[in-house]
Short mmCIF file of C-alpha atoms in Angstrom, two decimals:
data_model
loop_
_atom_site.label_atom_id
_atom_site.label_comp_id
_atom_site.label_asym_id
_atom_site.label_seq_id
_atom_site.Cartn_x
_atom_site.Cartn_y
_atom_site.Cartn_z
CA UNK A 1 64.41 116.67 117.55
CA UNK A 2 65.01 118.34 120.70
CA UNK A 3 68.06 116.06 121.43
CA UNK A 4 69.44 116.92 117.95
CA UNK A 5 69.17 120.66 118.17
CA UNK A 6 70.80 120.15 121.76
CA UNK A 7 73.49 118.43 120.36
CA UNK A 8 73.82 120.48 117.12
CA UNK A 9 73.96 123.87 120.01
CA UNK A 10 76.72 122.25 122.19
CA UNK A 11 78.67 120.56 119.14
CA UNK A 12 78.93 124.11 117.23
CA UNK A 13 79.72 126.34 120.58
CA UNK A 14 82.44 123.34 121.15
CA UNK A 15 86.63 124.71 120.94
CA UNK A 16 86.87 122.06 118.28
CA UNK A 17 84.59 123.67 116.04
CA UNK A 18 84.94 127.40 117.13
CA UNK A 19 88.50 126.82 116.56
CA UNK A 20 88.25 125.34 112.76
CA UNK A 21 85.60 128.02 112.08
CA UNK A 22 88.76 130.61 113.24
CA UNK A 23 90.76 128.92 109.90
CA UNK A 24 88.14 129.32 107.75
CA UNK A 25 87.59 133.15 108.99
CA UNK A 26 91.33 133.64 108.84
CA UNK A 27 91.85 132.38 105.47
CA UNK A 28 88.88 133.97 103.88
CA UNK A 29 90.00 137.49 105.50
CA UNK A 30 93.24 136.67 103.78
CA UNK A 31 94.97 136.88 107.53
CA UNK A 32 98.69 136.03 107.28
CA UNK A 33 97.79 133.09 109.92
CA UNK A 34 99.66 129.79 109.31
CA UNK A 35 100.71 127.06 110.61
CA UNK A 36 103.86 125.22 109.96
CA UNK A 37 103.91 122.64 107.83
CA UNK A 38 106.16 120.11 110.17
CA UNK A 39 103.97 121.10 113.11
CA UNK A 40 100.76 119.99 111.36
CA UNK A 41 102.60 116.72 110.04
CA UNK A 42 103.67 116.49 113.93
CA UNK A 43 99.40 116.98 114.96
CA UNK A 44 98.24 114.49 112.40
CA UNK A 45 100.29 111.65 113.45
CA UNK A 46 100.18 112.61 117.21
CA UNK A 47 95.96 112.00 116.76
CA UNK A 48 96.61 109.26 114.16
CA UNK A 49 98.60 107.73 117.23
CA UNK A 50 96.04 108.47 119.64
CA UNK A 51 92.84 107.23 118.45
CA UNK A 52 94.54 104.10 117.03
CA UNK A 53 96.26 103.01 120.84
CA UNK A 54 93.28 104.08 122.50
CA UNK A 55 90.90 102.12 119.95
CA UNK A 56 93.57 99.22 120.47
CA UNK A 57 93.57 99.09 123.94
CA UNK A 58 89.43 99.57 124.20
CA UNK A 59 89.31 96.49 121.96
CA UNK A 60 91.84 94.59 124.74
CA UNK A 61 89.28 95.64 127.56
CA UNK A 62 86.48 94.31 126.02
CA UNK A 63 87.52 91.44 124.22
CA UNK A 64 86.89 90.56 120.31
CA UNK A 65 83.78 89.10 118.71
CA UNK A 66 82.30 88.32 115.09
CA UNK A 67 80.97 91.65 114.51
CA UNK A 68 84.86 92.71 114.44
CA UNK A 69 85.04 90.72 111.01
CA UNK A 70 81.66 91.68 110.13
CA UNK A 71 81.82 95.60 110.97
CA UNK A 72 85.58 95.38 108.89
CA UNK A 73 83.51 93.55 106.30
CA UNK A 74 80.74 96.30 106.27
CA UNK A 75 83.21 98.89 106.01
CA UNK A 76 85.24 97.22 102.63
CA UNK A 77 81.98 96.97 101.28
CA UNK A 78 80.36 100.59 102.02
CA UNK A 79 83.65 101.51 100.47
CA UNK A 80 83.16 99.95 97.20
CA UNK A 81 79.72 100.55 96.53
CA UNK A 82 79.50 104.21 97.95
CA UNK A 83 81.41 105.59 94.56
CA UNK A 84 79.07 103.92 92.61
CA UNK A 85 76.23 105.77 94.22
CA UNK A 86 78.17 109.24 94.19
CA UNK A 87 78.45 108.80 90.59
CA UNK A 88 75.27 107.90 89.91
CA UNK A 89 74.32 111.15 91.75
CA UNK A 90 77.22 113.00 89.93
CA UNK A 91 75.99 112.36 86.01
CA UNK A 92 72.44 113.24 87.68
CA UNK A 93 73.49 116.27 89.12
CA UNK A 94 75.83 117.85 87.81
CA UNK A 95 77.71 118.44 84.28
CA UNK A 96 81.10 116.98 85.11
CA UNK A 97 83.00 115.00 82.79
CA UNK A 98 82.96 111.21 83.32
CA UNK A 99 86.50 111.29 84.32
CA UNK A 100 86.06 114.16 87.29
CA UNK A 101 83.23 112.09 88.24
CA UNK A 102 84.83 108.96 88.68
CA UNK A 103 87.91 110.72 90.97
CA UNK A 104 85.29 112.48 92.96
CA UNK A 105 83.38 109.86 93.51
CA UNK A 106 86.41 107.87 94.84
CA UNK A 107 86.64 110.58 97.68
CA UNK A 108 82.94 109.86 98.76
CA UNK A 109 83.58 106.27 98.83
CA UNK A 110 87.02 106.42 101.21
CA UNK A 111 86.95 108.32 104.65
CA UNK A 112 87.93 111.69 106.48
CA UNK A 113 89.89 110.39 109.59
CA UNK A 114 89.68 113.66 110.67
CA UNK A 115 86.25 113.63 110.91
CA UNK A 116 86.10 110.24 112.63
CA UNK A 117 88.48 112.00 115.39
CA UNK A 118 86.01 114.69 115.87
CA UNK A 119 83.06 112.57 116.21
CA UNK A 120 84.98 110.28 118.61
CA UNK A 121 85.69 113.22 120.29
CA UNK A 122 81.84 114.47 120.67
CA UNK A 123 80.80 110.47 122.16
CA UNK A 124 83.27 110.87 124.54
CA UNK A 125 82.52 114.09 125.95
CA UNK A 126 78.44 113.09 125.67
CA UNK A 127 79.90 109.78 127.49
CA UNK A 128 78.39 107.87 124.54
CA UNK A 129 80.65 104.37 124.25
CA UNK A 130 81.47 102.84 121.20
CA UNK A 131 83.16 99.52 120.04
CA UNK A 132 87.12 100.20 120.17
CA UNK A 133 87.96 98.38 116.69
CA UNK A 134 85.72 101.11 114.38
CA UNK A 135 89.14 102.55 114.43
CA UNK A 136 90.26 99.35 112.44
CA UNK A 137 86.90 99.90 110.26
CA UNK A 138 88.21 103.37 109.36
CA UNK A 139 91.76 102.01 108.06
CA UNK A 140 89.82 99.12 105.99
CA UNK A 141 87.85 101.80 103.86
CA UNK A 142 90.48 103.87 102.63
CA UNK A 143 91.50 101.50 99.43
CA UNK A 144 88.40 99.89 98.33
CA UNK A 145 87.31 103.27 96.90
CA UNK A 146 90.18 103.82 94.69
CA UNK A 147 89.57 100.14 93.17
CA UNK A 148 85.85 100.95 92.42
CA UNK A 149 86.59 104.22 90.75
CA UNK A 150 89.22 103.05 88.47
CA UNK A 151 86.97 100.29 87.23
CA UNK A 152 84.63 102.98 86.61
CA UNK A 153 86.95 105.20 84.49
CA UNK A 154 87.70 101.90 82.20
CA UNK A 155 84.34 100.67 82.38
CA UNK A 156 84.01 104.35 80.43
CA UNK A 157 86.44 103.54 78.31
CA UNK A 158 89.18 105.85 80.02
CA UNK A 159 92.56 104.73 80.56
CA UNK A 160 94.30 104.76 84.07
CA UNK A 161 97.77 105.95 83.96
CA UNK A 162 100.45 103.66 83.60
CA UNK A 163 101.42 104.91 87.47
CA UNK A 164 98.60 102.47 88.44
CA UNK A 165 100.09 99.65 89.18
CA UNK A 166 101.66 97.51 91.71
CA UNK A 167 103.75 100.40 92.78
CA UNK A 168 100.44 102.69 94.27
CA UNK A 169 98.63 99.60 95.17
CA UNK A 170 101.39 99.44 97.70
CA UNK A 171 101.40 103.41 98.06
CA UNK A 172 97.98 103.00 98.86
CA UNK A 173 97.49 99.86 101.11
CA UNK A 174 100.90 101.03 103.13
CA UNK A 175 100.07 104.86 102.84
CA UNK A 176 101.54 106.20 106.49
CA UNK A 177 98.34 106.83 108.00
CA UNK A 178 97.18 103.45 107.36
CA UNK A 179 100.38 102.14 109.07
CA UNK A 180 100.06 104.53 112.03
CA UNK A 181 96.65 104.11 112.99
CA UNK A 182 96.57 100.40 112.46
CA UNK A 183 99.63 99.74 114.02
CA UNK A 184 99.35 101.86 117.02
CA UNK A 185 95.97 100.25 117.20
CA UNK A 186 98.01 96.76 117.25
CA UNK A 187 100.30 98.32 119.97
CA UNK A 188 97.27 99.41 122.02
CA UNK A 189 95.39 96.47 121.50
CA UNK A 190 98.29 94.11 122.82
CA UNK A 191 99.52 96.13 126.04
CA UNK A 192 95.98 97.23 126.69
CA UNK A 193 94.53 98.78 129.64
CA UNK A 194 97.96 99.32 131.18
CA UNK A 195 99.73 100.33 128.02
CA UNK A 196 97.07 103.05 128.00
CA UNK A 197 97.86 104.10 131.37
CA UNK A 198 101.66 104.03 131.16
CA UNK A 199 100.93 106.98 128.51
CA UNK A 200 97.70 108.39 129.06
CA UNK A 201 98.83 111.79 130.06
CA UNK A 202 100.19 112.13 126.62
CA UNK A 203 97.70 110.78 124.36
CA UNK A 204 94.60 111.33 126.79
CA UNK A 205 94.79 114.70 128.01
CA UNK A 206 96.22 116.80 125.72
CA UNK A 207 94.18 115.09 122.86
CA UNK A 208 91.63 117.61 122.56
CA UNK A 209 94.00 120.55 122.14
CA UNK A 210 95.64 119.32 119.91
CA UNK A 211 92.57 118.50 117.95
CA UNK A 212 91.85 122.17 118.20
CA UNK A 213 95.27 123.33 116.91
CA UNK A 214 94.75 120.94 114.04
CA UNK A 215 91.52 121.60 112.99
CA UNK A 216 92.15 125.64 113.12
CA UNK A 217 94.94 124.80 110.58
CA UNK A 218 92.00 122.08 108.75
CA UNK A 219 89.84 125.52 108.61
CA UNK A 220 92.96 127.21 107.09
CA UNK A 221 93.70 124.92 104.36
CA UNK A 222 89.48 124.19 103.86
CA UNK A 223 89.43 128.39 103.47
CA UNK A 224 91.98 128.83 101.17
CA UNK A 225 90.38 125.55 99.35
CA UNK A 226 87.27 127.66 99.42
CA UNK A 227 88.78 130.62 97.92
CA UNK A 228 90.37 129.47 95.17
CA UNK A 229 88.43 126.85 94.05
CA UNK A 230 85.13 128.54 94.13
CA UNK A 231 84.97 128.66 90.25
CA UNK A 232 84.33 124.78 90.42
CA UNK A 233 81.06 124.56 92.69
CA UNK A 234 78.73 124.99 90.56
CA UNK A 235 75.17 124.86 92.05
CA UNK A 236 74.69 121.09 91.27
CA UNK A 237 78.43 120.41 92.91
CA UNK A 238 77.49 122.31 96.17
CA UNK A 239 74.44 120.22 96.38
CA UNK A 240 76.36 117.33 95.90
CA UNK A 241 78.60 117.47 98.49
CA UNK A 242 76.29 118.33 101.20
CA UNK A 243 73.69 115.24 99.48
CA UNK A 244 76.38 112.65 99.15
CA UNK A 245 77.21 112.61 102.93
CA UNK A 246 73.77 112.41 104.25
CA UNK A 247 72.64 109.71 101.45
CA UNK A 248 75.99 107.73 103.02
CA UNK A 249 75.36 107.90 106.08
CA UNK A 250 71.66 106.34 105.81
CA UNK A 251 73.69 103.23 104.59
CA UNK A 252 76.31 103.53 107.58
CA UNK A 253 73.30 103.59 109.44
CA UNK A 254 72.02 100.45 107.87
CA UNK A 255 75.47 98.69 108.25
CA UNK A 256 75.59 99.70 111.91
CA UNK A 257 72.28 98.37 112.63
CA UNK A 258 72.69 95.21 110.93
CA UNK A 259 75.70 94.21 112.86
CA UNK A 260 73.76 95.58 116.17
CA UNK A 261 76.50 97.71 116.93
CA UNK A 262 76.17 100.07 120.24
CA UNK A 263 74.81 103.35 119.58
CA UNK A 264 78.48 105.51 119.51
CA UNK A 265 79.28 102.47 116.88
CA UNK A 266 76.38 102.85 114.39
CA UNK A 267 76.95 106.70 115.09
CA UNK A 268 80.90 106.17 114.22
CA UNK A 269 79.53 103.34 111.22
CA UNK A 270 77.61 106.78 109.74
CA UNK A 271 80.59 108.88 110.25
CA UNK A 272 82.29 106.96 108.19
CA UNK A 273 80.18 106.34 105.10
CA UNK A 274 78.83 110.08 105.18
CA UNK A 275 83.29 111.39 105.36
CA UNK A 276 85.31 112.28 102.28
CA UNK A 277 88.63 111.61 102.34
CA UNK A 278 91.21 114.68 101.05
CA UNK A 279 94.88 112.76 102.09
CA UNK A 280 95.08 109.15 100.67
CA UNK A 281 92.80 109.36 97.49
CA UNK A 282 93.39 112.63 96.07
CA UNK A 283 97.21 111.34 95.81
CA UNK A 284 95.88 108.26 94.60
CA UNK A 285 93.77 109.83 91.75
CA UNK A 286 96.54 112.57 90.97
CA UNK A 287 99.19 109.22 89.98
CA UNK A 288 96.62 107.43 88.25
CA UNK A 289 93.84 109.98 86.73
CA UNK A 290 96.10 113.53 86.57
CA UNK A 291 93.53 114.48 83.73
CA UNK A 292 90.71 114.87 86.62
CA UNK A 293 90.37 118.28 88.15
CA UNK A 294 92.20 118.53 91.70
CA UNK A 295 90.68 121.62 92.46
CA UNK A 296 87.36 119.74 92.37
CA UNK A 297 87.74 117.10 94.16
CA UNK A 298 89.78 118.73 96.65
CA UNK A 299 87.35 121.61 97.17
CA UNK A 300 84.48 119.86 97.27
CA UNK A 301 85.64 116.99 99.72
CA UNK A 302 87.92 119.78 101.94
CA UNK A 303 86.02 122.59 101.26
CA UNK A 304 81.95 121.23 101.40
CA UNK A 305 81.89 117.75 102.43
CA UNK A 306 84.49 118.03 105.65
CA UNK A 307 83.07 121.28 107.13
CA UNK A 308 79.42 120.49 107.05
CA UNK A 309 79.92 117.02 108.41
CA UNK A 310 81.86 118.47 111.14
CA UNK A 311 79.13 121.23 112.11
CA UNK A 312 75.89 119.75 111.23
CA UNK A 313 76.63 116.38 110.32
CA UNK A 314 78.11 115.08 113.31
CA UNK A 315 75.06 116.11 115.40
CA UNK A 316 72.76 114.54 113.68
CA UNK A 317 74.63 111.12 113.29
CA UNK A 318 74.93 110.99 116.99
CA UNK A 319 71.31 112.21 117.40
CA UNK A 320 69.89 109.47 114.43
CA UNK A 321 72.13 106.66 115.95
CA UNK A 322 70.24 107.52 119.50
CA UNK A 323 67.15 107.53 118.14
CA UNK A 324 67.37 104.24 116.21
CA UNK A 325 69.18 102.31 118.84
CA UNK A 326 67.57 103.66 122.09
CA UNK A 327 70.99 104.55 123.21
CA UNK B 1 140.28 127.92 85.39
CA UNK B 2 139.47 124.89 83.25
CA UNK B 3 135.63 123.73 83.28
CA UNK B 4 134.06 121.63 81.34
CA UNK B 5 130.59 121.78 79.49
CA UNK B 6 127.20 119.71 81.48
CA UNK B 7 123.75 119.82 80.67
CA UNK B 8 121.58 121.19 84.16
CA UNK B 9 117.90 119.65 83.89
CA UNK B 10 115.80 121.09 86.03
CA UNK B 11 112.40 118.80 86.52
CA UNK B 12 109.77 120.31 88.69
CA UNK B 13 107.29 117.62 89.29
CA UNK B 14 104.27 117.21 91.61
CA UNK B 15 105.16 115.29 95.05
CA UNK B 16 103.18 112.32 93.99
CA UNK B 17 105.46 111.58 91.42
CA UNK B 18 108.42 112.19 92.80
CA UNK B 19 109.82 108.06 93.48
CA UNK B 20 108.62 107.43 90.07
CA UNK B 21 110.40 110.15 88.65
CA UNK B 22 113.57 109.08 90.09
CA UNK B 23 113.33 105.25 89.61
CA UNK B 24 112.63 106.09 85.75
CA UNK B 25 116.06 108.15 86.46
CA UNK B 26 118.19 105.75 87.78
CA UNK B 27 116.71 102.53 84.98
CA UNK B 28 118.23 104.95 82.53
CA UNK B 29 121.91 105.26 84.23
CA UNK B 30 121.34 108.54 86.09
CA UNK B 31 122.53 108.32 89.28
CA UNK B 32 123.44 111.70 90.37
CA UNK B 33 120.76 114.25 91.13
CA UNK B 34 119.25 116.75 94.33
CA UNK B 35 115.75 116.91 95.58
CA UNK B 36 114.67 120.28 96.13
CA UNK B 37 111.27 121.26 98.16
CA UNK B 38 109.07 123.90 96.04
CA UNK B 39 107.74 126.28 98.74
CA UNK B 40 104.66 127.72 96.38
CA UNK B 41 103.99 129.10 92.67
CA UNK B 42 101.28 129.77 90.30
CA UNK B 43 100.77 128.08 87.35
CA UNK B 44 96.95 127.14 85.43
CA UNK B 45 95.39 125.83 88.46
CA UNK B 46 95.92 129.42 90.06
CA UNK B 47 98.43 129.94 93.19
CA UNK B 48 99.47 127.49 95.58
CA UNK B 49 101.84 127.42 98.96
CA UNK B 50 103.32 124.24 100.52
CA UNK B 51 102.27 125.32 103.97
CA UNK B 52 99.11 123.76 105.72
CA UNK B 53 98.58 121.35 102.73
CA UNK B 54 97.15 118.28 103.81
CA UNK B 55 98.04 115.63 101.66
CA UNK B 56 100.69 114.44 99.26
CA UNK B 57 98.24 115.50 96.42
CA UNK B 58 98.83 119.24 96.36
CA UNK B 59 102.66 120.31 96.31
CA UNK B 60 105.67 120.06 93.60
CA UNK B 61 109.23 119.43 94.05
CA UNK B 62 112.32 119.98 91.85
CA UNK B 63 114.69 117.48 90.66
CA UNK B 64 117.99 118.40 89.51
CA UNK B 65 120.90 116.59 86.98
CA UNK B 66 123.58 117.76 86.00
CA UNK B 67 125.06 115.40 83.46
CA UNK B 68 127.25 114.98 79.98
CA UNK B 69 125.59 116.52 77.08
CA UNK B 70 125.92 113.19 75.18
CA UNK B 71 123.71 111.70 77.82
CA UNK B 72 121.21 114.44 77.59
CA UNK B 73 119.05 112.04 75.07
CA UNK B 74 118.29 108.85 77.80
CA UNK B 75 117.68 111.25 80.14
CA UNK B 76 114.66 113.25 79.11
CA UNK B 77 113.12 110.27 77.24
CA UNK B 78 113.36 108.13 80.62
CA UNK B 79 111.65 111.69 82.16
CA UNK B 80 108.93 111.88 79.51
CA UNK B 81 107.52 108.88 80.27
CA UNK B 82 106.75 109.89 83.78
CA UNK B 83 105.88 113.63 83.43
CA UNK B 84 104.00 113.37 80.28
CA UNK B 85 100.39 113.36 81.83
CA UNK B 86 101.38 115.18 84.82
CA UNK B 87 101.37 118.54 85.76
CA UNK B 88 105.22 119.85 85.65
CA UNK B 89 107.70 121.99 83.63
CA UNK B 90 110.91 120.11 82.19
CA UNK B 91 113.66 122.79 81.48
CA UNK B 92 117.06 121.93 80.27
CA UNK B 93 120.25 125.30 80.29
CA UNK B 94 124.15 124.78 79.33
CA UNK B 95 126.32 124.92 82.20
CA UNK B 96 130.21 124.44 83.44
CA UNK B 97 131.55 122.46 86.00
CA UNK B 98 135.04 122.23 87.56
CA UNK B 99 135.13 119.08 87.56
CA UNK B 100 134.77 116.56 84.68
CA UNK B 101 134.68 113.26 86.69
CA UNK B 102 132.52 114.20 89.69
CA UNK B 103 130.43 117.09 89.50
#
C-alpha cells in the first residue's frame, strides 16, 4: 500500500501530469491557450516514432521468444472480448441505447497509446524494465475491438453503415498510427542497439518534453471534452468509465501473468486492457455507426477514462504488477 | 462580359467521410472539385474548433463543384448516398462562370 501511495505521490507531482492537469485548468477557465494543430500532429508522430524504434531496438537486444506470439495473441484476444464485458456493464449501468453502447464499448475494448507512452514513461524513470515488443501488443489491439462491436450492433438487429466495408477495414488495419509505431518498431528492431544510438539524442532525450507539451494540449482537448459534453455523463456513465478500466486491467493482469511476463510487462499488459482509445475507433464508429453519440464516447473515453488512468490508474498498475510478480 | 450559368454545390461533410465522398464523386463523372478545411462551427452537437482535436473523428471539411446545371441530378444523388446518415449540410446556389469549357 505504501509503495502505491509512493508511487501515486511521485506519479501526480510528475511534469507529465502537472503539465496535462495545466490543459484541463486552461480549458475549463476558458483560457485562450492552444496549441496548433500541425504542432500536435508533429508531437504525436514524433512519440509514435519513439516508443516504436526504441521498443524495436529493445526487442533486437534481447532477442525474441514464444511469449512474443503469445503476449500479441493475448492482446487480439483482450481486444475482442473486453467490449463484450463493457457492454455487459453498459445495459447494467446505465440507460444508453443499444447502439451508443455498442460504439462505446468498442473504445474500452481498443487502446489509448497515449496512455501506454505515459506508463512507459513512469517504468523507466522507476527503472522498472519491460519486454520491448508490448509496443507491438499495443498496435495488435486497436482493430479487434471495432470487429466485436459491430457484431454486437447486428447481433441487435442494427445495421452498420454501408461505409463498413473493405474500404475502413483497410482504414483501420493501415490507420497511420498503426503504420508508424509498427514500422518504426520494424526499423528499430532491425538496426538495433546501434540504430538507437545513431539517434538517441533525438528520440531519447527530448522524449519526455515532448510528452509534456503533448499531454498539456491532451488536457486541452480532454477539458474542452469535459465542458461540452458534460450533459452526457450521467451518474451511471461516470461510474462507468472509471469501472471499465479497473475491471480491464484485472484481465491485463491475468494475461500478463499467464505469459510470465516481467513486472513493467504485466504492468504495460494492464495498461493496455484498462486504456480507451479516442483516435482510431471513434473514426471507425463515426463511418460505420454515425447514429451513436460522439459526444459520448468521446467524452467519456477522453474526458473520464484517459485522465484517471493517467493519475490514479497508472500507479496502481505499476504498484499491482509489483506486488503480484515480486518485481 | 459573357458568362455562362453553373450550379456551385457546396458539401460540408465530416473528415471521416471525406475519400468516400469524393470516390462517390468521381463514379458519377465529377471530376472537378476543391477541398476546403472547416476551421470550427456550431451545429446540434453544440460548438466545435479544428484546433487540438485528436482524431479524424471530430472535424468537417467542405467540398466544392461547380458544374452544368444539366448535371446537377447525378451529382447530388451520387452525394446522397454518402451523406445521408452522416452529419453534414448539402447546399446547392446559381452561379456564372467566364468560362464555359473549363471553369
Amino acid at each position: 500500500m505504501s509503495e502505491f501511495l509512493s508511487l501515486a505521490g511521485q506519479n501526480l507531482l510528475s511534469p507529465i501530469i502537472l503539465s496535462f492537469v495545466l490543459g484541463v485548468f486552461a480549458a475549463l477557465a476558458r483560457s485562450d491557450l492552444n496549441i496548433p494543430e500541425a504542432v500536435a500532429k508533429g508531437m504525436s508522430i514524433y512519440l509514435l516514432f519513439a516508443i516504436g524504434f526504441k521498443g524495436g531496438a529493445s526487442v533486437a537486444s534481447y532477442g525474441l521468444d514464444l511469449r512474443l506470439g503469445l503476449s500479441l495473441l493475448a492482446g487480439v484476444v483482450l481486444s475482442a472480448l473486453l467490449p463484450l464485458i463493457a457492454f455487459a456493464l453498459l445495459r447494467v449501468m446505465t440507460n444508453i441505447s443499444r447502439l451508443d453502447a455498442a460504439a462505446v464499448a468498442a473504445h474500452y475494448g481498443s487502446i489509448s497509446i497515449v496512455t501506454f507512452v505515459a506508463a512507459t514513461s513512469v517504468l523507466e524513470g522507476r527503472g522498472i524494465e519491460s519486454e520491448g515488443y508490448m509496443v507491438a501488443v499495443a498496435a495488435a489491439m486497436e482493430a479487434p475491438a471495432i470487429l466485436s462491436a459491430l457484431w454486437l450492433i447486428s447481433r441487435g438487429g442494427g445495421e452498420p453503415s454501408k461505409g463498413m466495408d473493405s474500404a475502413l477495414m483497410r482504414e483501420i488495419m493501415l490507420n497511420g498510427s498503426i503504420v508508424l509505431l509498427v514500422g518504426a518498431f520494424a526499423i528499430g528492431w532491425a538496426t538495433g542497439e546501434q540504430g538507437l544510438k545513431e539517434i538517441s539524442s533525438f528520440i531519447v532525450n527530448p522524449f519526455k518534453g515532448v510528452l509534456c507539451l503533448f499531454l498539456l494540449d491532451m488536457g486541452l482537448v480532454a477539458g474542452r471534452g469535459l465542458r461540452g459534453g458534460s450533459g452526457v455523463l450521467t451518474r451511471g456513465v461516470l461510474a462507468f468509465g472509471v469501472l471499465m478500466p479497473l475491471v480491464g486491467s484485472v484481465f491485463g493482469l491475468a494475461a500478463g501473468m499467464l505469459l510470465g511476463l516481467s513486472a513493467g510487462g504485466v504492468a504495460l499488459m494492464m495498461v493496455l486492457a484498462a486504456s480507451a482509445s479516442y483516435i482510431a475507433v471513434p473514426a471507425a464508429m463515426r463511418v460505420a455507426v454515425p447514429e451513436a453519440n460522439p459526444s459520448l464516447y468521446l467524452t467519456l473515453s477522453l474526458g473520464v477514462t484517459f485522465p484517471f488512468n493517467l493519475t490514479i490508474g497508472i500507479p496502481l498498475y505499476v504498484g499491482i504488477a509489483m506486488a503480484m510478480t515480486g518485481g | 462580359m459573357q458568362t455562362h450559368k453553373a450550379k456551385r454545390v457546396e458539401i460540408t461533410i465530416e473528415n471521416v467521410m471525406e475519400s468516400r465522398l469524393t470516390d462517390a464523386l468521381r463514379k458519377a463523372g465529377v471530376t472537378g472539385y476543391s477541398i476546403l478545411p472547416v476551421l470550427g462551427g456550431s451545429g446540434r452537437s453544440g460548438a466545435w474548433s479544428r484546433s487540438g482535436q485528436v482524431s479524424r473523428a471530430q472535424g468537417m471539411v467542405q467540398v466544392v463543384c461547380i458544374i452544368r446545371p444539366e448535371r446537377l441530378d447525378a451529382l447530388l444523388d451520387a452525394a446522397f448516398e454518402v451523406v445521408e446518415r452522416h452529419i453534414g449540410v448539402v447546399s446547392i446556389v446559381d452561379c456564372d462562370v467566364l468560362r464555359a469549357e473549363r471553369f
